[in-house]
Amino acid sequence: MPILQRLSKLPRNLYSFKNIIQKYPKRNESFLSTSRQSSRLKTVLKASLIGISVGFPVGVVITISYSWYVNKEASKTYHLQGKVQKIEILKEKPQVPVSRKVVSPVDTTELKLTLFQYQTCPFCCKVRAFLDYYGISYDIVEVDPVLRKEISWSSYKKVPILLTQVESGYLPLNDSSMIISLLASHLKDRSQNINDLIECYPNIAMHDENQKLKYEIMNKYFLMYKDTLLSVKNTDAIIEERKWRKWADDELVHALSPNVYRTLDEAYNTFNWFSKVGNWEQYFPTWERLIMINVGATAMWIISKRLKKRHNLKDDVRQSLYDEINKWLCAIKKRGSTFMGGEKPNLSDLAVYGILKSIEGCSAFKDCLDNTKLSTWYDAMMTEIETRSGSKYLTAK
């Protein structure tokens, strides 16, 4: 009887055991699942290793090939490293018609100057601001910014070019900052003639970080004082002036193009203003003027996008321009004076004014007046330049 009772309970026990077993995966099922996961992992790892094994050598080959190409190209010009590019004096003046003359009744310098320029180029505006402030007369040749045939005589294809008459002919001066430094040095001490001063600003060949050969003008922010001893106060002022002149070239000017060519409409409006203020209708035939406006506006609109990225401007490029202007105005406010130079403009005032003058007719400039306190300083500078007030500071010859 006890045996029968135990046998009768056996099905129930088997049923309970079955339930227990069903709660857990079978050993072979667990193994198969783990096996599949392991297989997938192996596939991913294998693909990754293949990618690395193929990609790494390809990347190395590309890098080495590019480096080899760059070095090979650079090796063609290594012999020029450190060489000084000599400026050739022209025996005769280029036969290019003068667009207009700027005649100053207070000019006592006896300089004979011809400025090859774009009317609204910020670097050309810097040079004009300097010449006008000191009341120096000069001729202007307006250059076609697309064809540039007016400077076909020069191996240097940028503007401004200031052609200066010297004893042995005509000396072309390049780079706006060097032009200003050289002329300022001459005006402070007329015994230093142009021919001698140009030797203080050698144009030296060097390779940049990309191994491309370029020429860099040495000392272009330095004035030459000959044997003059300067006081500590004057030395500090000169260093500060030099710092802000360099800032104008290295930072402020790079905020302009992305702003005045911000949209295609702004680019066209800007070039139409260039045409108006530069008297293009007077100096160039209609077909040439239309090419300058249409090709120039479209090209600069495209280029401005790259410039925005290259110079790390904000998404709203206006804010970057406001920031630079405010940086300048704050520095003047700290000095507690009207100008960076104190009660009269110095070379950094003239540089910043010239650069901003180049966009005066653009919507970007109007926005600057509306959103910063630029107008007080700018209007004061305009008065100083229009009255040629710098002429009274010139030393006698």
C-alpha angles and dihedrals in degrees: 000000000000087000092055091049092053091048091051090056093050097086090051091050091048090051091052091048090050090053091051092050092049091056091067129051117257115254094246092048091052090048093050092050092049090045092054092049090048090050092052091048090051090051092051092046091047092051091047092050091048090050092049094044091052100034098046096055091043090051091048091049092049092047093047092045092050092046090048091050093047092047091045092053091044091049089064089065102032090104088063094056109123094006117140115232106224117221110231117223111226115231092209134027113256112260096243120134116247112242095206143333128239107208120189119196090205096053112127098157098094088215117152107209136171118190117206104200155141106245093228100036106123092222092050089048088055092056093046091049089054095047093045094047092054092042096242119161119228144161122242128215111191110217124213102241092211105039098022092195091150090071097040087117091065129076086207106081101190133085146270101055113170111201108205124193112230133172095272099040137289123336117203113215118200132194119045097235093050091047091053094045093049095047092044090052090051093047092051092051116018091190087075104080125205094250092056096042094054088065088064091063105055118185103224129192117233140157119246127217089281091053092248116145115242137161121239125193110226123221093009093149093046127096118213113234098176108205096343115130113220127210121238090252092053092046092053091049091050092050091049092048091050091050094055094044088056091045090055091055098038102039118007097050092052091062092061107071097049087052103045092042095037094127132015090251091052090048092054092045089050094051092046088054089048088054092050099045093039093050091233091163088061099043104035135044117253096254091051093047092051091051090049092051100041100037093038096049094047094045094048092047089057094042092049090065091058091045091053090056095041094053095040096239121174121264086253097053092192089069090056090053092048090050092055093047092048090050089056095045092048090054091053091047090054089056090053092224141109095249137024085250092054118244091356130039120264128201093279091055090051092048095050092043092051093050093050091043088064092069098037094120096046128097088240090065093049089051089052091054091048097046104036137039092249097124097075094058094035095052091047090052092049090054092049092051098042091052091046088230093167091070091078091061095057117113120235117261 
